[in-house]
Coordinates of C-alpha atoms in Angstrom, one line a residue:
M717 CA -5.8 3.2 -7.9
L718 CA -7.5 5.5 -10.5
E719 CA -6.9 8.7 -8.6
A720 CA -3.7 9.4 -10.6
L721 CA -5.9 9.4 -13.8
G722 CA -8.2 12.1 -12.3
L723 CA -11.0 9.9 -10.8
G724 CA -12.0 10.5 -7.2
A725 CA -13.0 7.8 -4.7
P726 CA -16.8 7.8 -5.6
E727 CA -16.0 7.8 -9.4
E728 CA -13.6 4.9 -8.9
A729 CA -16.1 2.9 -6.8
V730 CA -18.7 3.2 -9.6
Y731 CA -16.2 2.4 -12.3
M732 CA -14.9 -0.7 -10.4
A733 CA -18.5 -1.9 -9.8
L734 CA -19.2 -1.6 -13.5
L735 CA -16.1 -3.6 -14.2
A736 CA -17.6 -6.6 -12.3
G737 CA -20.5 -7.1 -14.7
P738 CA -21.6 -6.4 -18.3
A739 CA -24.1 -3.6 -17.5
A740 CA -25.8 -2.0 -14.5
S741 CA -28.2 0.8 -13.8
A742 CA -27.7 3.8 -11.4
Q743 CA -29.9 2.0 -8.9
D744 CA -27.8 -1.2 -9.2
L745 CA -24.6 0.7 -8.7
A746 CA -26.0 2.7 -5.8
W747 CA -26.8 -0.6 -4.0
Q748 CA -23.3 -2.1 -4.8
T749 CA -21.3 1.0 -3.8
G750 CA -23.4 2.4 -0.9
L751 CA -23.8 5.7 -2.7
E752 CA -27.1 7.6 -3.1
E753 CA -28.9 6.8 -6.3
A754 CA -28.8 10.4 -7.3
T755 CA -25.0 10.5 -6.8
S756 CA -24.6 7.3 -8.7
E757 CA -26.6 8.7 -11.6
R758 CA -24.6 12.0 -11.6
I759 CA -21.3 10.1 -11.7
L760 CA -22.6 7.9 -14.5
R761 CA -23.5 11.0 -16.6
D762 CA -20.0 12.4 -15.9
L763 CA -18.2 9.2 -16.8
T764 CA -20.3 9.0 -20.0
G765 CA -19.4 12.5 -20.9
R766 CA -15.7 11.6 -20.5
G767 CA -16.0 8.5 -22.6
L768 CA -15.3 6.1 -19.9
V769 CA -18.8 4.7 -19.8
A770 CA -21.5 4.1 -22.5
V771 CA -25.2 3.5 -22.4
A772 CA -25.8 -0.2 -22.9
T773 CA -28.0 -1.2 -25.8
D774 CA -31.3 -2.8 -24.5
T775 CA -32.2 -5.8 -26.6
R776 CA -35.0 -7.1 -24.5
A777 CA -38.6 -7.2 -25.9
S778 CA -40.7 -4.1 -25.3
G779 CA -43.4 -6.0 -23.5
P780 CA -44.5 -9.5 -22.4
A781 CA -45.1 -12.1 -25.1
G782 CA -48.7 -12.5 -26.3
L783 CA -49.7 -8.9 -25.4
E784 CA -49.1 -7.4 -28.8
A785 CA -52.3 -5.8 -30.4
G786 CA -53.7 -7.5 -33.5
P787 CA -56.8 -7.2 -35.8
A788 CA -60.2 -7.7 -34.2
P789 CA -61.7 -11.1 -35.0
V790 CA -64.7 -11.1 -37.5
A791 CA -68.0 -12.3 -36.0
E792 CA -69.5 -15.3 -37.8
P793 CA -73.3 -15.1 -38.7
G794 CA -75.6 -17.4 -36.7
P795 CA -78.8 -17.6 -34.8
A796 CA -79.8 -14.9 -32.4
P797 CA -78.5 -15.6 -28.9
V798 CA -80.9 -17.0 -26.4
A799 CA -81.7 -14.6 -23.6
G800 CA -79.8 -15.6 -20.4
P801 CA -77.8 -14.2 -17.6
T802 CA -75.6 -11.1 -18.3
P803 CA -72.1 -12.2 -19.1
A804 CA -69.1 -11.0 -16.9
P805 CA -67.3 -8.0 -18.3
A806 CA -64.2 -8.8 -20.4
P807 CA -60.8 -8.2 -18.6
E808 CA -59.2 -4.9 -19.2
K809 CA -56.4 -4.8 -21.7
P810 CA -53.0 -4.2 -20.0
G811 CA -51.6 -0.7 -20.3
P812 CA -48.1 0.2 -21.7
E813 CA -45.1 -1.2 -19.8
A814 CA -43.2 1.2 -17.4
P815 CA -39.9 2.4 -19.0
R816 CA -36.9 0.4 -17.9
P817 CA -34.0 2.3 -16.1
T818 CA -31.0 3.2 -18.3
R819 CA -28.2 0.7 -18.0
Y820 CA -24.5 1.4 -18.5
R821 CA -21.4 -0.5 -19.5
L822 CA -17.7 0.3 -19.5
T823 CA -15.9 1.5 -22.5
P824 CA -12.9 -0.8 -23.0
P825 CA -10.2 0.6 -20.6
S826 CA -7.5 0.3 -23.4
V827 CA -9.5 2.8 -25.4
A828 CA -10.9 5.0 -22.7
L829 CA -8.1 5.3 -20.2
A830 CA -5.2 5.6 -22.7
P831 CA -5.9 9.3 -23.4
L832 CA -6.1 10.1 -19.7
L833 CA -2.7 8.4 -19.2
V834 CA -1.2 10.4 -22.0
E835 CA -2.7 13.6 -20.5
Q836 CA -1.2 12.8 -17.1
R837 CA 2.2 12.1 -18.6
N838 CA 2.2 15.3 -20.5
A839 CA 1.2 17.2 -17.3
L840 CA 4.0 15.6 -15.4
H841 CA 6.5 16.4 -18.1
L842 CA 5.4 20.1 -18.1
A843 CA 5.7 20.1 -14.3
E844 CA 9.2 18.7 -14.4
T845 CA 10.2 21.3 -17.1
A846 CA 8.8 24.1 -15.0
Y847 CA 10.6 22.8 -11.9
A848 CA 13.9 22.7 -13.7
K849 CA 13.5 26.3 -15.1
L850 CA 12.4 27.7 -11.7
T851 CA 15.2 26.0 -9.9
E852 CA 17.8 27.3 -12.3
R853 CA 16.3 30.8 -12.2
Y854 CA 16.3 30.8 -8.4
R855 CA 19.9 29.7 -8.3
H856 CA 20.9 32.4 -10.8
T857 CA 19.0 35.0 -8.8
A858 CA 20.5 33.9 -5.5
A859 CA 24.0 33.9 -6.9
H860 CA 23.6 37.6 -8.1
T861 CA 21.6 39.1 -5.2
D862 CA 23.2 40.5 -2.1
G863 CA 21.9 38.7 1.1
G864 CA 20.7 35.7 -0.9
V865 CA 23.0 33.3 0.9
V866 CA 20.9 33.1 4.1
E867 CA 17.1 32.7 4.2
V868 CA 15.3 33.3 7.5
V869 CA 12.3 31.0 8.3
V870 CA 10.0 32.0 11.2
G871 CA 7.2 29.9 12.8
A872 CA 7.0 26.2 13.8
E873 CA 4.9 25.3 10.8
Q874 CA 7.2 27.1 8.3
V875 CA 10.4 25.6 10.0
A876 CA 8.9 22.1 9.8
H877 CA 7.9 22.6 6.2
R878 CA 11.3 23.8 5.2
F879 CA 12.9 20.9 7.1
H880 CA 10.8 18.3 5.2
Q881 CA 11.7 20.1 1.9
L882 CA 15.4 19.7 2.6
Q883 CA 15.1 16.0 3.5
C884 CA 12.6 15.0 0.8
G885 CA 14.5 16.9 -1.8
A886 CA 17.9 15.3 -1.1
Q887 CA 19.1 13.0 -3.9
R888 CA 22.6 12.0 -2.8
E889 CA 23.4 12.8 0.9
L890 CA 22.0 14.0 4.2
L891 CA 24.2 15.1 7.1
V892 CA 22.5 15.7 10.4
F893 CA 23.4 17.0 13.9
L894 CA 21.0 16.0 16.6
V895 CA 20.9 17.8 20.0
G896 CA 18.4 17.4 22.8
E897 CA 14.7 17.3 22.2
A898 CA 13.0 18.3 19.0
V899 CA 11.3 21.7 19.1
A900 CA 9.8 22.6 15.7
V901 CA 9.8 19.2 14.0
A902 CA 8.1 16.2 15.7
R903 CA 10.3 13.1 15.9
E904 CA 7.7 10.9 14.1
D905 CA 7.6 13.4 11.3
A906 CA 11.4 13.4 11.0
D907 CA 11.3 9.6 11.0
S908 CA 8.9 9.7 8.0
S909 CA 11.2 11.9 6.0
E910 CA 14.1 9.7 7.0
S911 CA 12.4 6.6 5.7
S912 CA 11.6 8.4 2.4
A913 CA 15.2 9.4 2.0
L914 CA 16.5 5.9 2.7
G915 CA 14.0 4.5 0.2
R916 CA 15.6 6.8 -2.5
G917 CA 19.1 5.5 -1.7
V918 CA 20.3 8.7 0.0
D919 CA 23.5 8.4 2.0
F920 CA 22.3 9.3 5.6
R921 CA 24.8 10.1 8.3
V922 CA 23.9 11.4 11.8
V923 CA 26.0 12.7 14.7
A924 CA 24.1 13.0 17.9
A925 CA 25.0 14.6 21.3
K926 CA 24.6 12.3 24.3
D927 CA 21.6 14.2 25.6
Y928 CA 19.6 13.3 22.5
L929 CA 19.3 9.8 23.8
D930 CA 17.5 11.0 26.9
G931 CA 14.1 11.3 25.2
D932 CA 11.4 8.6 25.5
D933 CA 12.0 5.6 23.2
V934 CA 14.8 7.4 21.4
V935 CA 17.2 4.5 21.8
R936 CA 14.7 2.2 20.2
D937 CA 14.2 4.6 17.3
V938 CA 17.9 5.0 16.8
R939 CA 18.3 1.2 16.7
E940 CA 15.6 1.0 14.1
S941 CA 17.2 3.8 12.0
V942 CA 20.6 2.0 12.1
M943 CA 18.9 -1.2 11.0
A944 CA 17.3 0.7 8.2
G945 CA 20.6 2.0 6.9
V946 CA 21.4 5.2 8.8
A947 CA 25.0 5.7 9.9
F948 CA 24.7 6.9 13.5
R949 CA 27.5 8.2 15.7
L950 CA 27.6 9.8 19.2
V951 CA 29.6 12.6 20.7
D952 CA 29.6 14.3 24.2
S953 CA 28.2 17.6 22.8
L954 CA 27.6 19.5 19.6
P955 CA 27.5 23.3 19.1
L956 CA 24.3 23.3 17.1
K957 CA 21.5 21.3 15.4
M958 CA 21.8 21.1 11.7
V959 CA 20.7 19.3 8.5
I960 CA 22.7 19.5 5.3
S961 CA 21.1 18.4 2.0
D962 CA 23.3 17.3 -0.9
R963 CA 25.9 19.8 0.3
E964 CA 23.9 22.5 -1.4
R965 CA 21.6 23.7 1.5
A966 CA 21.8 23.6 5.2
M967 CA 19.3 24.5 7.9
V968 CA 20.3 25.7 11.4
P969 CA 17.9 26.8 14.2
L970 CA 18.5 30.4 15.5
E971 CA 18.0 29.2 19.1
M972 CA 19.4 25.9 20.5
T973 CA 16.9 25.8 23.4
D974 CA 13.2 26.0 23.7
S975 CA 12.9 29.5 25.2
G976 CA 9.1 29.6 24.7
G977 CA 9.5 32.0 21.7
V978 CA 8.5 31.4 18.1
P979 CA 10.8 28.7 16.5
S980 CA 13.0 30.1 13.8
A981 CA 15.8 28.9 11.6
V982 CA 18.1 30.0 8.8
V983 CA 18.6 28.1 5.5
V984 CA 22.1 28.5 4.2
H985 CA 22.6 28.2 0.4
R986 CA 25.8 27.4 -1.5
S987 CA 28.5 29.6 -0.1
G988 CA 31.6 29.7 2.0
L989 CA 29.4 29.5 5.1
L990 CA 27.8 26.3 3.8
T991 CA 31.3 24.9 3.1
A992 CA 32.3 25.7 6.7
L993 CA 29.2 23.8 8.0
V994 CA 30.1 20.8 5.9
H995 CA 33.6 20.8 7.3
L996 CA 32.3 21.1 10.8
F997 CA 30.1 18.0 10.3
E998 CA 33.0 16.0 8.8
K999 CA 35.2 16.9 11.8
E1000 CA 32.6 15.9 14.4
W1001 CA 31.9 12.7 12.4
A1002 CA 35.6 11.7 12.4
Q1003 CA 35.8 12.1 16.2
A1004 CA 32.4 10.6 17.0
R1005 CA 31.9 7.0 18.2
P1006 CA 29.6 4.5 16.4
V1007 CA 26.6 3.2 18.4
F1008 CA 24.7 0.1 17.6
T1009 CA 25.4 -2.1 14.6
G1010 CA 23.2 -2.9 11.6
T1011 CA 23.8 -6.6 12.1
G1012 CA 23.7 -7.1 15.8
T1013 CA 26.2 -9.8 16.9
L1014 CA 29.1 -10.7 14.7
E1015 CA 29.7 -14.2 13.5
D1016 CA 33.1 -15.6 14.3
P1017 CA 34.3 -18.5 12.1
A1018 CA 36.5 -19.8 14.9
G1019 CA 33.4 -20.3 17.1
D1020 CA 34.6 -18.0 19.9
P1021 CA 31.9 -16.6 22.2
Q1022 CA 30.5 -13.3 21.0
P1023 CA 28.5 -10.6 22.7
T1024 CA 24.8 -10.6 22.2
A1025 CA 23.0 -7.7 20.6
E1026 CA 21.7 -6.5 24.0
E1027 CA 25.2 -6.6 25.4
L1028 CA 26.5 -4.6 22.5
E1029 CA 23.8 -1.9 23.1
V1030 CA 25.2 -1.5 26.7
L1031 CA 28.8 -1.4 25.4
A1032 CA 28.0 1.2 22.8
L1033 CA 26.5 3.5 25.4
L1034 CA 29.4 3.0 27.9
L1035 CA 32.0 3.7 25.2
A1036 CA 30.1 6.9 24.4
G1037 CA 30.6 8.0 28.0
V1038 CA 27.2 7.2 29.3
S1039 CA 27.1 6.0 33.0
D1040 CA 25.7 2.7 34.0
R1041 CA 22.7 4.2 35.6
R1042 CA 21.9 6.4 32.6
A1043 CA 22.4 3.5 30.2
A1044 CA 19.9 1.5 32.3
S1045 CA 17.4 4.3 32.1
Q1046 CA 17.8 4.8 28.3
L1047 CA 17.5 1.0 27.6
G1048 CA 14.7 0.4 30.0
L1049 CA 16.8 -2.0 32.2
S1050 CA 17.6 -2.3 35.8
I1051 CA 21.1 -1.2 37.0
R1052 CA 21.8 -4.8 38.0
T1053 CA 21.1 -6.0 34.4
V1054 CA 23.5 -3.5 33.0
E1055 CA 26.2 -4.4 35.5
R1056 CA 25.7 -8.1 34.7
R1057 CA 26.1 -7.5 31.0
V1058 CA 29.2 -5.4 31.6
R1059 CA 30.7 -8.3 33.7
R1060 CA 30.0 -10.8 30.9
L1061 CA 31.6 -8.4 28.3
T1062 CA 34.6 -8.0 30.5
D1063 CA 34.9 -11.8 30.8
L1064 CA 34.7 -12.2 27.0
A1065 CA 37.5 -9.6 26.7
G1066 CA 39.7 -11.6 29.1
G1067 CA 39.2 -9.5 32.2
G1068 CA 40.7 -6.2 33.1
S1069 CA 39.4 -2.7 33.4
R1070 CA 36.7 -1.0 31.3
L1071 CA 39.5 0.8 29.4
Q1072 CA 40.8 -2.6 28.4
L1073 CA 37.3 -3.7 27.5
G1074 CA 37.0 -0.8 25.1
W1075 CA 40.4 -1.6 23.6
H1076 CA 39.4 -5.2 23.1
A1077 CA 36.0 -4.3 21.6
A1078 CA 37.7 -2.1 19.0
R1079 CA 40.3 -4.8 18.2
A1080 CA 37.7 -7.6 18.0
G1081 CA 35.4 -5.5 15.8
W1082 CA 32.5 -5.7 18.2
L1083 CA 31.3 -2.2 17.2

């Protein structure tokens, strides 16, 4: 919670432990946080130097009551003592009390943390200003430098890093072609970038080739993406993999298949080439077929029977040109289950061929 203000995990643990009580020593805090006492003491000194913690004033007495030194009593004159047994020696006077450990208390957060917050805000403002200047300078340089239209990226790590930069940097729109299995960017990493983009309100459209659905659990992932807000369509084949960010940059792999070599890609900046890639996406998008719906089954006010979400999944794959056996494999079903769902869909459509089923599905708005 306090990491944004410059406190690490051990410092935050000590700070929060002090927040629970009026004052505590390094030993107390070590016991509460599980840190070494020396570590706790070092952190307290550091927090004190930064003004977040102060030494607590100790108002307790300097020793037990009744042990303060006073004037020696004056002996009264009297008769000489009678000889008798030797008296026991007087008890020793207690020595000085051992020093108490230093105790610390929090400085009020409204006083101590406010300067840190202002400092972080100023640092963020400076970073944003530097980002804007560097971005503008880069665009100016790229626009006036020969060969600045295309940037070559080599190596799996570099390709994955550039891919995440494009997706995480998008503010308005992401356009994606998916073909076959992922090579440089793991699917779970791509899903993470996808969730981040959707959370920012980015318009996310995907066109995938049919072979993309052959991967393990891909159909499930696609269904979850559509439910999250991704517009997903399917075509028989695509000429390339691609991601376009805000129509300002695109990334295309140099090789479409995993040949065992070093993964590489080109990043295309604003140019006629980028415009051509955008037009290619829009052309494929217009011809592609939607798969899955974000709402599952459709409610009909007339009360007519409607297909279930599971039946619509089968229908979407069939209309995309996927065979019954392949659809069964991708959905994790038996071929008989797929055939049974197709028969029910045909009955709902009023009978006829699969071509008529597709026509009825389009007219009824099933997909």
